[in-house]
Amino acid sequence: MGDREGAAGRAGEGPGNGRPVLAVTVGDPCGIGPEIVLRALPDERLAGVARLLVLGDEAHLRKVARDLRLRWPFVSVVREPPAGRRWERPQLLDLGNVPGDLLPGQVSAAAGKAAGETIERAVALAREGVVDGLVTGPIHKEALSLAGYTDPGHTEMLARLTGTKQVGMMFWAPSLAVGLLTTHLSLREAIRKVRRARVVRMLRLFDREWRRFFGDAPRIAVAGLNPHAGERGRFGVEELEELVPAIEEAGERGVAASGPWPADTVFQRALGGEFDLVLALYHDQGTIPVKLACGHEAVNVTVGLPFVRTSVDHGTAMDIAGKGVASPESLVAAIRAAARLVGPPGA
């Protein structure tokens, strides 16, 4: 994996304890987002990592804290971002946008509207330089749709709000990193996107962003689409017609890419240190091995944005929302990863 862990570990260290400022959104107020935020913030693993500004609704969060008997973790509640970067404990930016009659596990336009507004405010703070990066809680796509948002997911919404033409989804953990060629598409549609030009674009994007985050060129393995990576056309032609030419073209452009490798072994090879990143061709091809191998250590990173954005690697879990059993582990990992990727202010 090269010096990925070392580079990440050095991030955030700077003169004057210059910890980055991160905005943390609670996600859908009716999902597990509010409770995992409340559970994560007192975690000692976050001490000294970053200065956190949580965006949410004070009344709603206080109700969740009371109902689940959770400690209130905020040093203060503000209506505007605090000046300076010297607070120690997390602060809450109260948006006051969650109706009092919403219930845990409820899918509604009101909850989707609150989640969407929170994301919009967080992006505005990042673009204004008030915060150095974003850590986002899980959103519910149906609730967002009911509220009038047409974005398929977080990644697409962030791209639209920032005017970014090309973004990518990377799942990062200390032992494994996976980039996705396609994200929220049906398998039929994803296969149609396995085309030379798209593969070249995504290889160059992940190469550029890896260098930005970690300072060195990644060794990228491209996963095959078909069994045994097509076995020279016997089980499919996409490898020969699209992937091999794309890898060769990317190599001519300075990207250290190889493959296509059989998808049933390439992730194990990456875990063994042979590759820094695997380019998976469709959503579940990449996310299943990450979640199996890395569990809550895995963090969703949006590459290509003008700021760092990480997220939990799970959804709203409406079925357990409000029951007090949701784990904050992925959110803790997402906050720690964002602080590492941002690095010290001004670096």
mmCIF file of C-alpha atoms in Angstrom:
data_model
loop_
_atom_site.group_PDB
_atom_site.id
_atom_site.type_symbol
_atom_site.label_atom_id
_atom_site.label_comp_id
_atom_site.label_asym_id
_atom_site.label_seq_id
_atom_site.Cartn_x
_atom_site.Cartn_y
_atom_site.Cartn_z
ATOM 1 C CA MET A 1 0.000 0.000 0.000
ATOM 2 C CA GLY A 2 3.001 2.285 -0.198
ATOM 3 C CA ASP A 3 3.130 5.053 2.403
ATOM 4 C CA ARG A 4 -0.624 5.514 2.542
ATOM 5 C CA GLU A 5 -0.995 4.972 6.282
ATOM 6 C CA GLY A 6 2.093 7.028 7.016
ATOM 7 C CA ALA A 7 0.917 9.943 4.896
ATOM 8 C CA ALA A 8 -2.507 9.762 6.470
ATOM 9 C CA GLY A 9 -1.084 9.565 9.953
ATOM 10 C CA ARG A 10 1.020 12.676 9.421
ATOM 11 C CA ALA A 11 -1.979 14.695 8.244
ATOM 12 C CA GLY A 12 -3.410 16.990 10.855
ATOM 13 C CA GLU A 13 -0.076 17.482 12.559
ATOM 14 C CA GLY A 14 0.993 21.082 12.333
ATOM 15 C CA PRO A 15 2.309 24.028 14.256
ATOM 16 C CA GLY A 16 0.023 25.378 16.945
ATOM 17 C CA ASN A 17 -2.094 22.234 16.977
ATOM 18 C CA GLY A 18 -3.716 23.424 13.750
ATOM 19 C CA ARG A 19 -6.435 20.813 13.608
ATOM 20 C CA PRO A 20 -8.798 20.978 10.624
ATOM 21 C CA VAL A 21 -12.385 22.134 11.034
ATOM 22 C CA LEU A 22 -14.911 19.583 9.818
ATOM 23 C CA ALA A 23 -18.628 19.973 9.246
ATOM 24 C CA VAL A 24 -20.602 16.888 10.296
ATOM 25 C CA THR A 25 -24.158 16.433 8.988
ATOM 26 C CA VAL A 26 -26.612 14.180 10.799
ATOM 27 C CA GLY A 27 -28.272 12.871 7.642
ATOM 28 C CA ASP A 28 -31.943 11.919 7.622
ATOM 29 C CA PRO A 29 -33.350 12.932 11.032
ATOM 30 C CA CYS A 30 -35.553 9.829 11.142
ATOM 31 C CA GLY A 31 -32.705 7.402 10.515
ATOM 32 C CA ILE A 32 -29.828 6.396 12.756
ATOM 33 C CA GLY A 33 -27.785 9.488 11.863
ATOM 34 C CA PRO A 34 -28.720 11.606 14.900
ATOM 35 C CA GLU A 35 -28.026 8.844 17.416
ATOM 36 C CA ILE A 36 -24.695 7.779 15.901
ATOM 37 C CA VAL A 37 -23.565 11.420 15.918
ATOM 38 C CA LEU A 38 -24.424 11.692 19.605
ATOM 39 C CA ARG A 39 -22.671 8.404 20.349
ATOM 40 C CA ALA A 40 -19.590 9.147 18.241
ATOM 41 C CA LEU A 41 -18.678 12.621 19.476
ATOM 42 C CA PRO A 42 -17.585 11.623 23.013
ATOM 43 C CA ASP A 43 -15.396 8.817 21.626
ATOM 44 C CA GLU A 44 -11.838 9.256 22.857
ATOM 45 C CA ARG A 45 -10.492 8.281 19.429
ATOM 46 C CA LEU A 46 -11.713 11.658 18.155
ATOM 47 C CA ALA A 47 -9.907 13.667 20.828
ATOM 48 C CA GLY A 48 -7.484 16.054 19.181
ATOM 49 C CA VAL A 49 -8.305 14.865 15.657
ATOM 50 C CA ALA A 50 -10.351 17.842 14.421
ATOM 51 C CA ARG A 51 -12.594 20.684 15.502
ATOM 52 C CA LEU A 52 -16.129 19.561 14.760
ATOM 53 C CA LEU A 53 -19.114 21.659 13.742
ATOM 54 C CA VAL A 54 -22.249 19.510 13.642
ATOM 55 C CA LEU A 55 -25.130 20.713 11.480
ATOM 56 C CA GLY A 56 -28.520 19.651 12.769
ATOM 57 C CA ASP A 57 -31.634 20.594 14.702
ATOM 58 C CA GLU A 58 -31.101 21.249 18.417
ATOM 59 C CA ALA A 59 -34.614 20.328 19.571
ATOM 60 C CA HIS A 60 -34.588 17.093 17.620
ATOM 61 C CA LEU A 61 -31.117 16.081 18.818
ATOM 62 C CA ARG A 62 -32.023 16.849 22.435
ATOM 63 C CA LYS A 63 -35.093 14.632 22.090
ATOM 64 C CA VAL A 64 -32.988 11.785 20.667
ATOM 65 C CA ALA A 65 -30.490 12.230 23.500
ATOM 66 C CA ARG A 66 -33.275 12.130 26.120
ATOM 67 C CA ASP A 67 -35.049 9.146 24.593
ATOM 68 C CA LEU A 68 -31.848 7.098 24.326
ATOM 69 C CA ARG A 69 -30.272 8.469 27.528
ATOM 70 C CA LEU A 70 -27.222 9.784 25.726
ATOM 71 C CA ARG A 71 -24.923 12.479 27.047
ATOM 72 C CA TRP A 72 -25.193 15.893 25.381
ATOM 73 C CA PRO A 73 -21.783 16.271 23.711
ATOM 74 C CA PHE A 74 -21.825 19.903 22.557
ATOM 75 C CA VAL A 75 -19.940 22.709 24.234
ATOM 76 C CA SER A 76 -22.356 25.255 22.741
ATOM 77 C CA VAL A 77 -25.218 25.700 20.296
ATOM 78 C CA VAL A 78 -24.906 28.450 17.685
ATOM 79 C CA ARG A 79 -26.981 29.849 14.840
ATOM 80 C CA GLU A 80 -23.960 31.013 12.844
ATOM 81 C CA PRO A 81 -20.546 29.351 12.504
ATOM 82 C CA PRO A 82 -18.271 30.421 15.369
ATOM 83 C CA ALA A 83 -15.406 32.735 14.561
ATOM 84 C CA GLY A 84 -11.915 31.344 14.847
ATOM 85 C CA ARG A 85 -10.747 27.757 15.080
ATOM 86 C CA ARG A 86 -9.966 27.402 18.761
ATOM 87 C CA TRP A 87 -12.897 25.563 20.329
ATOM 88 C CA GLU A 88 -12.091 22.187 21.845
ATOM 89 C CA ARG A 89 -15.356 20.282 22.091
ATOM 90 C CA PRO A 90 -17.883 19.889 19.243
ATOM 91 C CA GLN A 91 -20.269 22.739 18.533
ATOM 92 C CA LEU A 92 -23.781 22.427 17.122
ATOM 93 C CA LEU A 93 -24.948 24.717 14.338
ATOM 94 C CA ASP A 94 -28.693 24.678 14.917
ATOM 95 C CA LEU A 95 -30.599 24.828 11.630
ATOM 96 C CA GLY A 96 -33.999 24.501 13.292
ATOM 97 C CA ASN A 97 -35.436 22.626 10.331
ATOM 98 C CA VAL A 98 -36.838 19.361 11.742
ATOM 99 C CA PRO A 99 -40.568 19.264 12.571
ATOM 100 C CA GLY A 100 -41.302 18.074 16.080
ATOM 101 C CA ASP A 101 -43.747 15.354 15.022
ATOM 102 C CA LEU A 102 -41.284 13.212 13.042
ATOM 103 C CA LEU A 103 -40.769 9.681 14.323
ATOM 104 C CA PRO A 104 -37.791 7.307 14.086
ATOM 105 C CA GLY A 105 -38.012 5.086 11.014
ATOM 106 C CA GLN A 106 -40.474 7.389 9.271
ATOM 107 C CA VAL A 107 -39.891 8.128 5.582
ATOM 108 C CA SER A 108 -41.221 11.567 4.775
ATOM 109 C CA ALA A 109 -40.799 14.642 2.631
ATOM 110 C CA ALA A 110 -40.177 16.722 5.757
ATOM 111 C CA ALA A 111 -37.245 14.541 6.783
ATOM 112 C CA GLY A 112 -35.871 14.572 3.229
ATOM 113 C CA LYS A 113 -36.167 18.354 3.091
ATOM 114 C CA ALA A 114 -34.260 18.742 6.366
ATOM 115 C CA ALA A 115 -31.509 16.372 5.180
ATOM 116 C CA GLY A 116 -31.204 18.181 1.852
ATOM 117 C CA GLU A 117 -31.054 21.614 3.451
ATOM 118 C CA THR A 118 -28.362 20.434 5.836
ATOM 119 C CA ILE A 119 -26.206 19.190 2.982
ATOM 120 C CA GLU A 120 -26.676 22.465 1.108
ATOM 121 C CA ARG A 121 -25.597 24.476 4.146
ATOM 122 C CA ALA A 122 -22.564 22.271 4.742
ATOM 123 C CA VAL A 123 -21.439 22.617 1.124
ATOM 124 C CA ALA A 124 -21.824 26.398 1.362
ATOM 125 C CA LEU A 125 -19.617 26.462 4.464
ATOM 126 C CA ALA A 126 -16.960 24.380 2.710
ATOM 127 C CA ARG A 127 -17.004 26.540 -0.409
ATOM 128 C CA GLU A 128 -16.693 29.670 1.732
ATOM 129 C CA GLY A 129 -13.695 28.193 3.537
ATOM 130 C CA VAL A 130 -15.436 28.172 6.909
ATOM 131 C CA VAL A 131 -14.808 24.430 7.218
ATOM 132 C CA ASP A 132 -12.040 22.332 5.679
ATOM 133 C CA GLY A 133 -14.085 19.264 4.848
ATOM 134 C CA LEU A 134 -17.383 17.435 5.265
ATOM 135 C CA VAL A 135 -18.368 14.250 7.055
ATOM 136 C CA THR A 136 -21.890 13.223 6.123
ATOM 137 C CA GLY A 137 -24.416 11.051 7.902
ATOM 138 C CA PRO A 138 -26.686 8.695 5.943
ATOM 139 C CA ILE A 139 -29.582 10.031 3.887
ATOM 140 C CA HIS A 140 -32.703 8.279 2.645
ATOM 141 C CA LYS A 141 -33.095 8.521 -1.115
ATOM 142 C CA GLU A 142 -36.881 8.081 -1.097
ATOM 143 C CA ALA A 143 -37.296 10.843 1.483
ATOM 144 C CA LEU A 144 -35.096 13.156 -0.593
ATOM 145 C CA SER A 145 -37.184 12.368 -3.660
ATOM 146 C CA LEU A 146 -40.395 13.115 -1.768
ATOM 147 C CA ALA A 147 -38.874 16.484 -0.848
ATOM 148 C CA GLY A 148 -38.292 17.293 -4.509
ATOM 149 C CA TYR A 149 -34.605 16.427 -4.855
ATOM 150 C CA THR A 150 -33.782 14.560 -8.062
ATOM 151 C CA ASP A 151 -30.237 13.529 -7.161
ATOM 152 C CA PRO A 152 -29.757 9.733 -7.006
ATOM 153 C CA GLY A 153 -27.563 10.075 -3.931
ATOM 154 C CA HIS A 154 -25.126 12.101 -1.868
ATOM 155 C CA THR A 155 -22.320 11.923 -4.419
ATOM 156 C CA GLU A 156 -24.429 13.280 -7.252
ATOM 157 C CA MET A 157 -25.896 16.020 -5.054
ATOM 158 C CA LEU A 158 -22.459 17.198 -3.978
ATOM 159 C CA ALA A 159 -21.303 17.275 -7.599
ATOM 160 C CA ARG A 160 -24.313 19.381 -8.565
ATOM 161 C CA LEU A 161 -23.940 21.796 -5.664
ATOM 162 C CA THR A 162 -20.266 22.375 -6.403
ATOM 163 C CA GLY A 163 -20.526 22.388 -10.183
ATOM 164 C CA THR A 164 -18.043 19.518 -10.349
ATOM 165 C CA LYS A 165 -18.177 17.698 -13.679
ATOM 166 C CA GLN A 166 -16.399 14.513 -12.654
ATOM 167 C CA VAL A 167 -16.545 12.881 -9.258
ATOM 168 C CA GLY A 168 -15.865 9.366 -8.095
ATOM 169 C CA MET A 169 -16.665 7.120 -5.162
ATOM 170 C CA MET A 170 -13.800 5.518 -3.271
ATOM 171 C CA PHE A 171 -14.069 3.214 -0.283
ATOM 172 C CA TRP A 172 -10.947 3.620 1.820
ATOM 173 C CA ALA A 173 -9.619 1.657 4.760
ATOM 174 C CA PRO A 174 -6.059 1.254 6.055
ATOM 175 C CA SER A 175 -5.868 -2.202 4.446
ATOM 176 C CA LEU A 176 -7.875 -1.756 1.226
ATOM 177 C CA ALA A 177 -8.992 0.996 -1.145
ATOM 178 C CA VAL A 178 -11.562 0.521 -3.904
ATOM 179 C CA GLY A 179 -12.729 2.995 -6.531
ATOM 180 C CA LEU A 180 -15.990 2.512 -8.417
ATOM 181 C CA LEU A 181 -16.362 2.946 -12.170
ATOM 182 C CA THR A 182 -20.135 3.258 -11.739
ATOM 183 C CA THR A 183 -22.205 3.940 -8.627
ATOM 184 C CA HIS A 184 -25.988 3.949 -8.277
ATOM 185 C CA LEU A 185 -27.015 2.159 -11.462
ATOM 186 C CA SER A 186 -28.752 -1.114 -12.178
ATOM 187 C CA LEU A 187 -26.381 -3.911 -13.103
ATOM 188 C CA ARG A 188 -27.673 -3.793 -16.686
ATOM 189 C CA GLU A 189 -26.913 -0.071 -16.941
ATOM 190 C CA ALA A 190 -23.558 -0.413 -15.201
ATOM 191 C CA ILE A 191 -22.379 -3.011 -17.715
ATOM 192 C CA ARG A 192 -23.256 -0.624 -20.528
ATOM 193 C CA LYS A 193 -20.946 1.959 -18.924
ATOM 194 C CA VAL A 194 -17.907 -0.317 -19.144
ATOM 195 C CA ARG A 195 -16.401 1.600 -22.035
ATOM 196 C CA ARG A 196 -12.834 2.541 -22.836
ATOM 197 C CA ALA A 197 -13.281 6.313 -22.548
ATOM 198 C CA ARG A 198 -15.044 6.088 -19.185
ATOM 199 C CA VAL A 199 -12.442 3.715 -17.765
ATOM 200 C CA VAL A 200 -9.616 6.017 -18.845
ATOM 201 C CA ARG A 201 -11.338 9.040 -17.271
ATOM 202 C CA MET A 202 -11.870 7.269 -13.965
ATOM 203 C CA LEU A 203 -8.355 5.864 -13.841
ATOM 204 C CA ARG A 204 -6.947 9.344 -14.355
ATOM 205 C CA LEU A 205 -9.306 10.772 -11.723
ATOM 206 C CA PHE A 206 -8.344 8.231 -9.060
ATOM 207 C CA ASP A 207 -4.667 8.608 -9.926
ATOM 208 C CA ARG A 208 -4.857 12.398 -9.572
ATOM 209 C CA GLU A 209 -6.843 12.344 -6.341
ATOM 210 C CA TRP A 210 -4.637 9.668 -4.760
ATOM 211 C CA ARG A 211 -1.603 11.820 -5.444
ATOM 212 C CA ARG A 212 -3.458 14.777 -3.919
ATOM 213 C CA PHE A 213 -4.340 12.876 -0.741
ATOM 214 C CA PHE A 214 -1.254 10.730 -0.240
ATOM 215 C CA GLY A 215 1.503 12.367 -2.262
ATOM 216 C CA ASP A 216 2.518 9.429 -4.416
ATOM 217 C CA ALA A 217 1.338 7.583 -7.522
ATOM 218 C CA PRO A 218 -0.982 4.633 -6.830
ATOM 219 C CA ARG A 219 -0.692 1.159 -8.260
ATOM 220 C CA ILE A 220 -4.204 0.633 -9.632
ATOM 221 C CA ALA A 221 -5.592 -2.808 -10.448
ATOM 222 C CA VAL A 222 -8.595 -2.946 -12.768
ATOM 223 C CA ALA A 223 -11.080 -5.701 -11.946
ATOM 224 C CA GLY A 224 -12.458 -7.800 -14.776
ATOM 225 C CA LEU A 225 -16.153 -7.773 -15.596
ATOM 226 C CA ASN A 226 -16.607 -11.403 -16.610
ATOM 227 C CA PRO A 227 -15.575 -14.678 -14.928
ATOM 228 C CA HIS A 228 -11.786 -15.143 -15.076
ATOM 229 C CA ALA A 229 -11.587 -11.630 -16.581
ATOM 230 C CA GLY A 230 -13.160 -13.008 -19.753
ATOM 231 C CA GLU A 231 -10.405 -15.597 -20.304
ATOM 232 C CA ARG A 232 -9.292 -14.022 -23.595
ATOM 233 C CA GLY A 233 -12.828 -13.585 -24.882
ATOM 234 C CA ARG A 234 -14.141 -17.015 -24.012
ATOM 235 C CA PHE A 235 -16.493 -15.705 -21.323
ATOM 236 C CA GLY A 236 -17.043 -12.172 -22.599
ATOM 237 C CA VAL A 237 -15.412 -9.547 -24.796
ATOM 238 C CA GLU A 238 -15.492 -6.441 -22.591
ATOM 239 C CA GLU A 239 -12.003 -7.096 -21.248
ATOM 240 C CA LEU A 240 -10.460 -7.338 -24.722
ATOM 241 C CA GLU A 241 -12.503 -4.616 -26.397
ATOM 242 C CA GLU A 242 -12.753 -2.006 -23.630
ATOM 243 C CA LEU A 243 -10.608 -2.656 -20.563
ATOM 244 C CA VAL A 244 -7.269 -3.645 -22.083
ATOM 245 C CA PRO A 245 -7.219 -0.636 -24.464
ATOM 246 C CA ALA A 246 -8.245 1.648 -21.594
ATOM 247 C CA ILE A 247 -5.450 0.395 -19.338
ATOM 248 C CA GLU A 248 -2.914 0.842 -22.132
ATOM 249 C CA GLU A 249 -4.117 4.387 -22.860
ATOM 250 C CA ALA A 250 -4.079 5.321 -19.170
ATOM 251 C CA GLY A 251 -0.533 3.982 -18.942
ATOM 252 C CA GLU A 252 0.507 6.231 -21.806
ATOM 253 C CA ARG A 253 -0.901 9.114 -19.733
ATOM 254 C CA GLY A 254 1.195 8.245 -16.695
ATOM 255 C CA VAL A 255 -1.228 6.086 -14.721
ATOM 256 C CA ALA A 256 0.255 2.934 -13.166
ATOM 257 C CA ALA A 257 -2.722 0.713 -13.982
ATOM 258 C CA SER A 258 -2.732 -3.022 -14.668
ATOM 259 C CA GLY A 259 -5.200 -5.780 -15.466
ATOM 260 C CA PRO A 260 -7.927 -6.557 -16.010
ATOM 261 C CA TRP A 261 -7.556 -9.064 -13.202
ATOM 262 C CA PRO A 262 -10.153 -11.704 -12.199
ATOM 263 C CA ALA A 263 -12.467 -10.055 -9.708
ATOM 264 C CA ASP A 264 -12.530 -13.059 -7.395
ATOM 265 C CA THR A 265 -8.811 -12.704 -6.564
ATOM 266 C CA VAL A 266 -7.811 -9.082 -7.195
ATOM 267 C CA PHE A 267 -9.131 -7.761 -3.875
ATOM 268 C CA GLN A 268 -7.186 -10.385 -1.928
ATOM 269 C CA ARG A 269 -4.072 -9.382 -3.836
ATOM 270 C CA ALA A 270 -4.681 -5.752 -2.894
ATOM 271 C CA LEU A 271 -5.113 -6.741 0.751
ATOM 272 C CA GLY A 272 -1.745 -8.418 0.483
ATOM 273 C CA GLY A 273 -0.122 -5.151 -0.584
ATOM 274 C CA GLU A 274 0.299 -5.794 -4.321
ATOM 275 C CA PHE A 275 -1.946 -2.858 -5.300
ATOM 276 C CA ASP A 276 -2.887 0.446 -3.685
ATOM 277 C CA LEU A 277 -6.361 0.683 -5.203
ATOM 278 C CA VAL A 278 -8.723 -1.579 -7.124
ATOM 279 C CA LEU A 279 -11.020 -0.087 -9.761
ATOM 280 C CA ALA A 280 -14.262 -2.051 -9.504
ATOM 281 C CA LEU A 281 -16.667 -1.844 -12.429
ATOM 282 C CA TYR A 282 -19.993 -1.750 -10.608
ATOM 283 C CA HIS A 283 -21.247 -0.924 -7.140
ATOM 284 C CA ASP A 284 -21.509 -4.297 -5.418
ATOM 285 C CA GLN A 285 -18.365 -5.690 -7.064
ATOM 286 C CA GLY A 286 -16.453 -3.122 -5.028
ATOM 287 C CA THR A 287 -18.485 -2.674 -1.870
ATOM 288 C CA ILE A 288 -18.972 -6.332 -0.934
ATOM 289 C CA PRO A 289 -15.241 -7.132 -0.535
ATOM 290 C CA VAL A 290 -14.598 -3.833 1.260
ATOM 291 C CA LYS A 291 -17.342 -4.442 3.792
ATOM 292 C CA LEU A 292 -16.369 -8.069 4.290
ATOM 293 C CA ALA A 293 -12.663 -7.355 4.725
ATOM 294 C CA CYS A 294 -12.738 -4.013 6.518
ATOM 295 C CA GLY A 295 -16.082 -3.735 8.302
ATOM 296 C CA HIS A 296 -16.596 -0.347 9.950
ATOM 297 C CA GLU A 297 -13.047 0.733 9.133
ATOM 298 C CA ALA A 298 -14.151 1.425 5.562
ATOM 299 C CA VAL A 299 -15.046 5.017 4.729
ATOM 300 C CA ASN A 300 -16.800 6.419 1.681
ATOM 301 C CA VAL A 301 -14.674 9.194 0.124
ATOM 302 C CA THR A 302 -15.927 11.382 -2.721
ATOM 303 C CA VAL A 303 -13.020 12.191 -5.020
ATOM 304 C CA GLY A 304 -12.964 15.126 -7.426
ATOM 305 C CA LEU A 305 -14.702 17.671 -5.190
ATOM 306 C CA PRO A 306 -12.996 20.970 -4.277
ATOM 307 C CA PHE A 307 -12.959 19.821 -0.634
ATOM 308 C CA VAL A 308 -12.636 16.542 1.262
ATOM 309 C CA ARG A 309 -15.843 14.639 1.873
ATOM 310 C CA THR A 310 -16.126 11.367 3.738
ATOM 311 C CA SER A 311 -19.179 9.452 4.825
ATOM 312 C CA VAL A 312 -20.295 6.405 6.719
ATOM 313 C CA ASP A 313 -20.409 3.234 4.640
ATOM 314 C CA HIS A 314 -23.989 2.359 5.619
ATOM 315 C CA GLY A 315 -27.506 3.668 5.147
ATOM 316 C CA THR A 316 -30.179 5.139 7.390
ATOM 317 C CA ALA A 317 -31.142 1.730 8.883
ATOM 318 C CA MET A 318 -34.736 2.815 9.412
ATOM 319 C CA ASP A 319 -35.572 -0.567 10.925
ATOM 320 C CA ILE A 320 -33.401 0.075 13.990
ATOM 321 C CA ALA A 321 -33.643 3.880 14.184
ATOM 322 C CA GLY A 322 -34.540 5.095 17.672
ATOM 323 C CA LYS A 323 -33.786 1.738 19.323
ATOM 324 C CA GLY A 324 -30.390 2.721 20.659
ATOM 325 C CA VAL A 325 -28.506 -0.149 19.040
ATOM 326 C CA ALA A 326 -26.884 1.609 16.060
ATOM 327 C CA SER A 327 -23.085 1.515 16.034
ATOM 328 C CA PRO A 328 -21.150 4.779 15.662
ATOM 329 C CA GLU A 329 -17.989 2.989 14.478
ATOM 330 C CA SER A 330 -18.259 3.961 10.806
ATOM 331 C CA LEU A 331 -18.874 7.599 11.685
ATOM 332 C CA VAL A 332 -15.841 7.646 13.987
ATOM 333 C CA ALA A 333 -13.784 6.203 11.128
ATOM 334 C CA ALA A 334 -15.203 8.752 8.675
ATOM 335 C CA ILE A 335 -14.287 11.687 10.931
ATOM 336 C CA ARG A 336 -10.779 10.365 11.492
ATOM 337 C CA ALA A 337 -10.288 9.753 7.766
ATOM 338 C CA ALA A 338 -11.514 13.238 6.825
ATOM 339 C CA ALA A 339 -9.078 14.837 9.258
ATOM 340 C CA ARG A 340 -6.241 12.773 7.796
ATOM 341 C CA LEU A 341 -7.129 13.552 4.195
ATOM 342 C CA VAL A 342 -7.565 17.274 4.818
ATOM 343 C CA GLY A 343 -4.252 17.603 6.618
ATOM 344 C CA PRO A 344 -3.287 20.690 8.594
ATOM 345 C CA PRO A 345 -4.877 24.005 7.534
ATOM 346 C CA GLY A 346 -2.776 25.774 4.958
ATOM 347 C CA ALA A 347 -0.815 22.631 4.064
#
